[in-house]
Coordinates of C-alpha atoms and ligand atoms in Angstrom, one line a residue:
X1055 CA 0.2 -0.2 0.0
X1056 CA 2.8 2.0 0.1
X1057 CA 2.8 2.8 -3.4
X1058 CA -0.4 4.5 -3.0
X1059 CA -1.7 7.7 -1.0
X1060 CA -4.9 7.4 -0.7
X1061 CA -6.8 5.8 2.5
X1062 CA -9.5 2.4 1.8
X1063 CA -11.5 1.7 4.0
X1064 CA -14.0 -1.3 3.4
X1065 CA -17.4 -2.9 4.6
X1066 CA -17.8 -5.4 6.0
X1067 CA -21.2 -7.6 7.5
X1068 CA -23.7 -10.1 6.8
X1069 CA -27.3 -9.4 5.3
X1070 CA -29.1 -6.8 7.1
X1071 CA -25.8 -5.6 9.0
X1072 CA -26.6 -2.7 7.2
X1073 CA -23.6 -1.3 5.6
X1074 CA -26.0 0.6 2.8
X1075 CA -27.6 2.5 5.0
X1076 CA -23.6 3.4 7.2
X1077 CA -22.7 4.4 3.4
X1078 CA -24.7 7.5 4.3
X1079 CA -22.7 8.1 7.1
X1080 CA -19.8 8.1 5.9
X1081 CA -20.0 9.4 3.5
X1082 CA -20.7 12.6 6.0
X1083 CA -17.8 12.1 8.2
X1084 CA -15.7 12.1 5.1
X1085 CA -16.7 15.4 4.3
X1086 CA -16.5 16.4 7.7
X1087 CA -12.8 15.8 7.7
X1088 CA -12.9 17.7 4.7
X1089 CA -11.7 14.4 2.9
X1090 CA -12.4 15.6 -1.0
X1091 CA -14.1 13.2 -3.1
X1092 CA -14.4 9.6 -1.6
X1093 CA -14.5 7.6 -4.0
X1094 CA -17.7 4.5 -3.4
X1095 CA -18.3 1.4 -5.1
X1096 CA -19.0 -2.0 -4.1
X1097 CA -18.2 -5.9 -4.3
X1098 CA -19.3 -7.6 -6.5
X1099 CA -19.3 -5.1 -8.9
X1100 CA -18.3 -1.8 -9.5
X1101 CA -16.9 -2.5 -12.7
X1102 CA -19.4 -3.0 -16.3
X1103 CA -17.4 -6.9 -15.5
X1104 CA -17.4 -6.9 -12.1
X1105 CA -21.9 -5.3 -12.4
X1106 CA -22.0 -8.0 -15.2
X1107 CA -20.5 -10.8 -12.7
X1108 CA -22.8 -9.9 -9.7
X1109 CA -25.9 -10.8 -12.1
X1110 CA -25.1 -13.9 -12.3
X1111 CA -23.8 -14.4 -8.6
X1112 CA -26.8 -13.1 -7.3
X1113 CA -28.9 -14.7 -9.8
X1114 CA -31.6 -17.4 -7.8
X1115 CA -31.5 -19.2 -11.1
X1116 CA -27.6 -20.5 -10.6
X1117 CA -28.8 -22.9 -7.7
X1118 CA -25.8 -25.8 -9.2
X1119 CA -22.9 -23.3 -9.2
X1120 CA -20.1 -24.6 -7.3
X1121 CA -18.3 -23.3 -4.2
X1122 CA -14.8 -23.4 -6.2
X1123 CA -16.4 -20.8 -9.7
X1124 CA -17.9 -18.8 -7.4
X1125 CA -14.9 -18.4 -5.8
X1126 CA -12.8 -17.6 -8.7
X1127 CA -15.8 -15.6 -9.5
X1128 CA -15.6 -12.5 -6.7
X1129 CA -12.0 -13.4 -7.6
X1130 CA -12.3 -12.4 -11.0
X1131 CA -14.8 -8.8 -10.5
X1132 CA -11.9 -8.4 -7.8
X1133 CA -9.3 -8.5 -9.8
X1134 CA -10.6 -5.5 -13.2
X1135 CA -12.3 -3.4 -9.4
X1136 CA -8.7 -3.7 -8.1
X1137 CA -7.3 -2.5 -12.1
X1138 CA -9.6 -0.8 -13.1
X1139 CA -10.7 1.6 -9.9
X1140 CA -9.1 1.0 -6.6
X1141 CA -5.7 1.1 -7.8
X1142 CA -5.8 4.5 -9.8
X1143 CA -8.1 6.7 -7.6
X1144 CA -5.9 5.5 -4.9
X1145 CA -2.6 6.4 -7.0
X1146 CA -4.1 9.7 -7.7
X1147 CA -5.0 10.2 -3.7
X1148 CA -8.1 9.5 -3.5
X1149 CA -9.8 7.9 -0.8
X1150 CA -12.3 4.9 -1.5
X1151 CA -15.0 3.1 0.5
X1152 CA -16.1 0.0 -0.9
X1153 CA -19.0 -1.9 0.5
X1154 CA -17.2 -5.6 0.9
X1155 CA -13.7 -6.4 -0.4
X1156 CA -11.5 -9.7 0.2
X1157 CA -12.8 -10.2 3.9
X1158 CA -16.1 -11.2 2.7
X1159 CA -15.1 -13.6 0.2
X1160 CA -12.8 -15.4 3.7
X1161 CA -16.2 -15.1 5.3
X1162 CA -18.8 -16.2 2.8
X1163 CA -17.1 -18.7 0.3
X1164 CA -13.8 -19.7 3.0
X1165 CA -16.9 -20.4 5.9
X1166 CA -19.7 -20.6 4.4
X1167 CA -18.8 -22.1 1.2
X1168 CA -16.1 -24.5 3.7
X1169 CA -13.8 -23.6 0.9
X1170 CA -11.4 -22.9 3.5
X1171 CA -9.4 -19.7 4.5
X1172 CA -6.5 -21.1 3.1
X1173 CA -7.6 -21.8 -0.3
X1174 CA -9.0 -18.0 -0.4
X1175 CA -5.7 -16.7 1.1
X1176 CA -4.2 -18.4 -1.9
X1177 CA -6.9 -16.1 -4.2
X1178 CA -5.7 -13.6 -2.8
X1179 CA -1.5 -13.8 -2.9
X1180 CA -2.7 -14.4 -6.8
X1181 CA -4.6 -11.5 -6.7
X1182 CA -3.7 -8.4 -4.9
X1183 CA -0.7 -10.3 -3.5
X1184 CA 0.3 -7.5 -0.7
X1185 CA -2.2 -5.1 -0.7
X1186 CA -5.1 -4.9 2.0
X1187 CA -7.2 -2.7 2.6
X1188 CA -6.3 0.3 5.3
X1189 CA -9.5 -0.3 7.9
X1190 CA -12.6 -2.6 7.8
X1191 CA -15.3 -1.5 9.5
X1192 CA -17.1 -5.3 10.3
X1193 CA -20.7 -4.3 11.0
X1194 CA -21.7 -7.5 13.4
X1195 CA -25.2 -8.9 13.7
X1196 CA -26.8 -11.5 14.7
X1197 CA -27.4 -14.3 11.2
X1198 CA -31.4 -13.9 12.9
X1199 CA -31.1 -10.9 13.7
X1200 CA -29.8 -9.2 10.0
X1201 CA -31.6 -12.0 7.8
X1202 CA -35.2 -10.5 9.8
X1203 CA -34.5 -6.7 8.9
X1204 CA -33.2 -7.8 4.6
X1205 CA -35.9 -9.4 4.7
X1206 CA -38.4 -6.6 5.6
X1207 CA -36.9 -4.4 2.9
X1208 CA -39.5 -6.6 0.6
X1209 CA -36.9 -7.1 -2.0
X1210 CA -36.3 -10.3 -3.8
X1211 CA -33.8 -13.0 -2.4
X1212 CA -31.1 -13.4 -3.8
X1213 CA -28.8 -16.5 -4.3
X1214 CA -26.7 -15.7 -1.4
X1215 CA -30.2 -15.3 1.2
X1216 CA -31.6 -18.4 0.1
X1217 CA -29.7 -19.8 2.3
X1218 CA -29.3 -21.5 5.4
X1219 CA -29.2 -20.1 9.1
X1220 CA -25.8 -21.6 9.3
X1221 CA -24.2 -21.0 6.3
X1222 CA -24.2 -17.3 7.7
X1223 CA -22.9 -18.6 10.9
X1224 CA -20.7 -20.2 9.6
X1225 CA -19.4 -16.6 7.7
X1226 CA -19.6 -14.7 11.0
X1227 CA -17.0 -16.5 12.3
X1228 CA -15.0 -16.3 9.5
X1229 CA -15.7 -12.5 10.5
X1230 CA -14.4 -12.9 13.5
X1231 CA -11.0 -15.3 13.0
X1232 CA -10.3 -11.9 9.7
X1233 CA -10.6 -9.9 12.8
X1234 CA -8.9 -11.8 15.0
X1235 CA -6.0 -11.8 13.1
X1236 CA -5.8 -8.2 12.4
X1237 CA -7.2 -5.8 15.1
X1238 CA -4.8 -3.2 13.7
X1239 CA -7.1 -3.2 10.3
X1240 CA -10.7 -4.1 11.9
X1241 CA -13.4 -2.2 13.5
X1242 CA -15.9 -3.9 14.6
X1243 CA -20.0 -1.9 15.2
X1244 CA -22.0 -3.1 17.4
X1245 CA -24.4 -3.7 14.5
X1246 CA -27.3 -5.4 16.6
X1247 CA -28.5 -1.8 17.8
X1248 CA -30.1 0.3 16.7
X1249 CA -30.2 1.7 13.9
X1250 CA -29.4 5.5 15.3
X1251 CA -26.5 3.8 17.7
X1252 CA -24.9 2.0 14.8
X1253 CA -24.5 5.4 12.8
X1254 CA -22.7 7.2 15.2
X1255 CA -20.3 4.3 16.3
X1256 CA -19.4 4.0 12.6
X1257 CA -19.2 8.2 12.4
X1258 CA -16.6 7.5 15.2
X1259 CA -15.1 4.7 14.1
X1260 CA -14.2 7.0 10.1
X1261 CA -13.4 10.2 12.5
X1262 CA -11.0 8.5 13.9
X1263 CA -9.1 7.7 11.1
X1264 CA -9.8 11.2 9.1
X1265 CA -7.2 12.1 12.1
X1266 CA -5.0 9.8 12.6
X1267 CA -4.4 9.5 9.3
X1268 CA -4.1 13.5 8.7
X1269 CA -2.2 13.2 11.7
X1270 CA 0.5 10.7 9.7
X1271 CA 0.3 12.6 6.1
X1272 CA 2.4 15.6 8.8
X1273 CA 4.8 13.6 10.0
Ligands
LIG2707 N1 -20.3 -12.2 -1.6 C1 -19.9 -10.9 -1.7 C2 -19.5 -12.9 -1.1 O1 -20.2 -14.2 -1.0 N2 -18.5 -12.9 -1.7 C3 -17.7 -12.2 -2.2 O2 -16.7 -11.9 -1.6 C4 -18.6 -11.1 -1.9 C5 -17.2 -9.6 -2.7 C6 -23.7 -9.2 -2.0 C7 -23.7 -10.5 -1.8 O3 -22.4 -11.5 -2.1 C8 -21.8 -11.5 -1.9 C9 -22.5 -11.4 -0.3 C10 -24.0 -11.0 -0.7 O4 -24.3 -11.9 0.2 P1 -25.3 -7.5 -1.1 O5 -26.1 -6.5 -1.6 O6 -24.2 -6.6 -0.9 O7 -24.6 -8.5 -1.7 O8 -25.3 -7.4 0.1 P2 -26.3 -8.0 1.4 O9 -25.1 -8.4 2.7 O10 -27.1 -9.1 0.8 O11 -26.6 -6.2 1.2 P3 -27.3 -6.2 2.4 O12 -28.4 -4.6 1.3 O13 -28.3 -6.4 2.7 O14 -27.1 -5.7 3.4 P4 -26.4 -4.4 3.9 O15 -26.4 -3.3 3.5 O16 -26.0 -4.4 5.1 O17 -28.2 -3.8 5.2 P5 -29.1 -2.9 4.6 O18 -28.3 -0.4 5.1 O19 -29.6 -2.2 3.2 O20 -30.3 -3.2 5.5 C11 -31.0 -3.8 5.5 C12 -32.2 -3.3 6.3 O21 -32.3 -3.8 7.6 C13 -32.5 -1.9 8.3 C14 -32.6 -1.2 6.8 O22 -33.6 0.1 7.2 C15 -33.2 -1.5 5.8 O23 -34.1 -2.4 5.6 N3 -31.5 -1.6 8.9 C16 -31.9 -2.4 10.6 N4 -32.5 -1.7 11.0 C17 -32.0 -1.9 12.1 N5 -31.9 -1.0 13.3 C18 -30.5 -1.1 12.1 N6 -29.2 -1.4 13.0 C19 -30.5 -1.4 11.1 N7 -29.8 -0.7 10.0 C20 -30.5 -1.1 9.3

């Protein structure tokens, strides 16, 4: 990351954790911290190619997709996302905020699908060796509560949302392992709380990050 001037923030969590809701709060906090023109993006997606792959990945018609094909597809979208959007923006000194990144692959493919962390780590090492977010906000929610919230939106159910509770429990446990392994990068937010409290915690984390970043630029 040393050659990249901007700051890379990722937002992670299970379905219904409140990631999309908190992106607004992150934008407000970055504006208050006078961070110029942050770039908001998402995974899978972020490029025309990635968005096309997102459509395939979320389409409930592809019920037979095997875990390996799923993992390779999310990393194919990520490779293009890094090449076309993330790295150029960071090189230009912009802050980039991504709704999900590689920790989601550790959670969903490594944990949920049972591929294991080593196989996901091998893809990570191939697609973006030595590159990781500067800060990851993990909105930690009980899978049952998250599913209830997601269902409450009244939108259709995608291919992942069709999974059983055990899938999301395994994904959550994998997120926890990631956070325990890299406490300096992760900020865990208890997302089981009411929306206002979660937003405040997210705002405080981003404000602190911007202050730290400004200090490190000055010295
Ligand atoms: N995926 C992704 C992989 O398997 N591997 C990968 O490598 C990557 C990158 C993407 C899917 O792809 C998978 C994971 C995902 O299944 P997505 O749309 O990005 O899908 O992710 P989802 O988790 O499905 O997005 P959701 O929109 O369901 O969840 P959010 O964004 O966390 O939740 P949000 O903000 O939309 O909130 C849901 C509802 O809850 C309410 C909101 O108002 C909204 O109605 N809400 C709250 N209610 C009460 N209290 C709170 N604190 C609330 N916060 C939000």
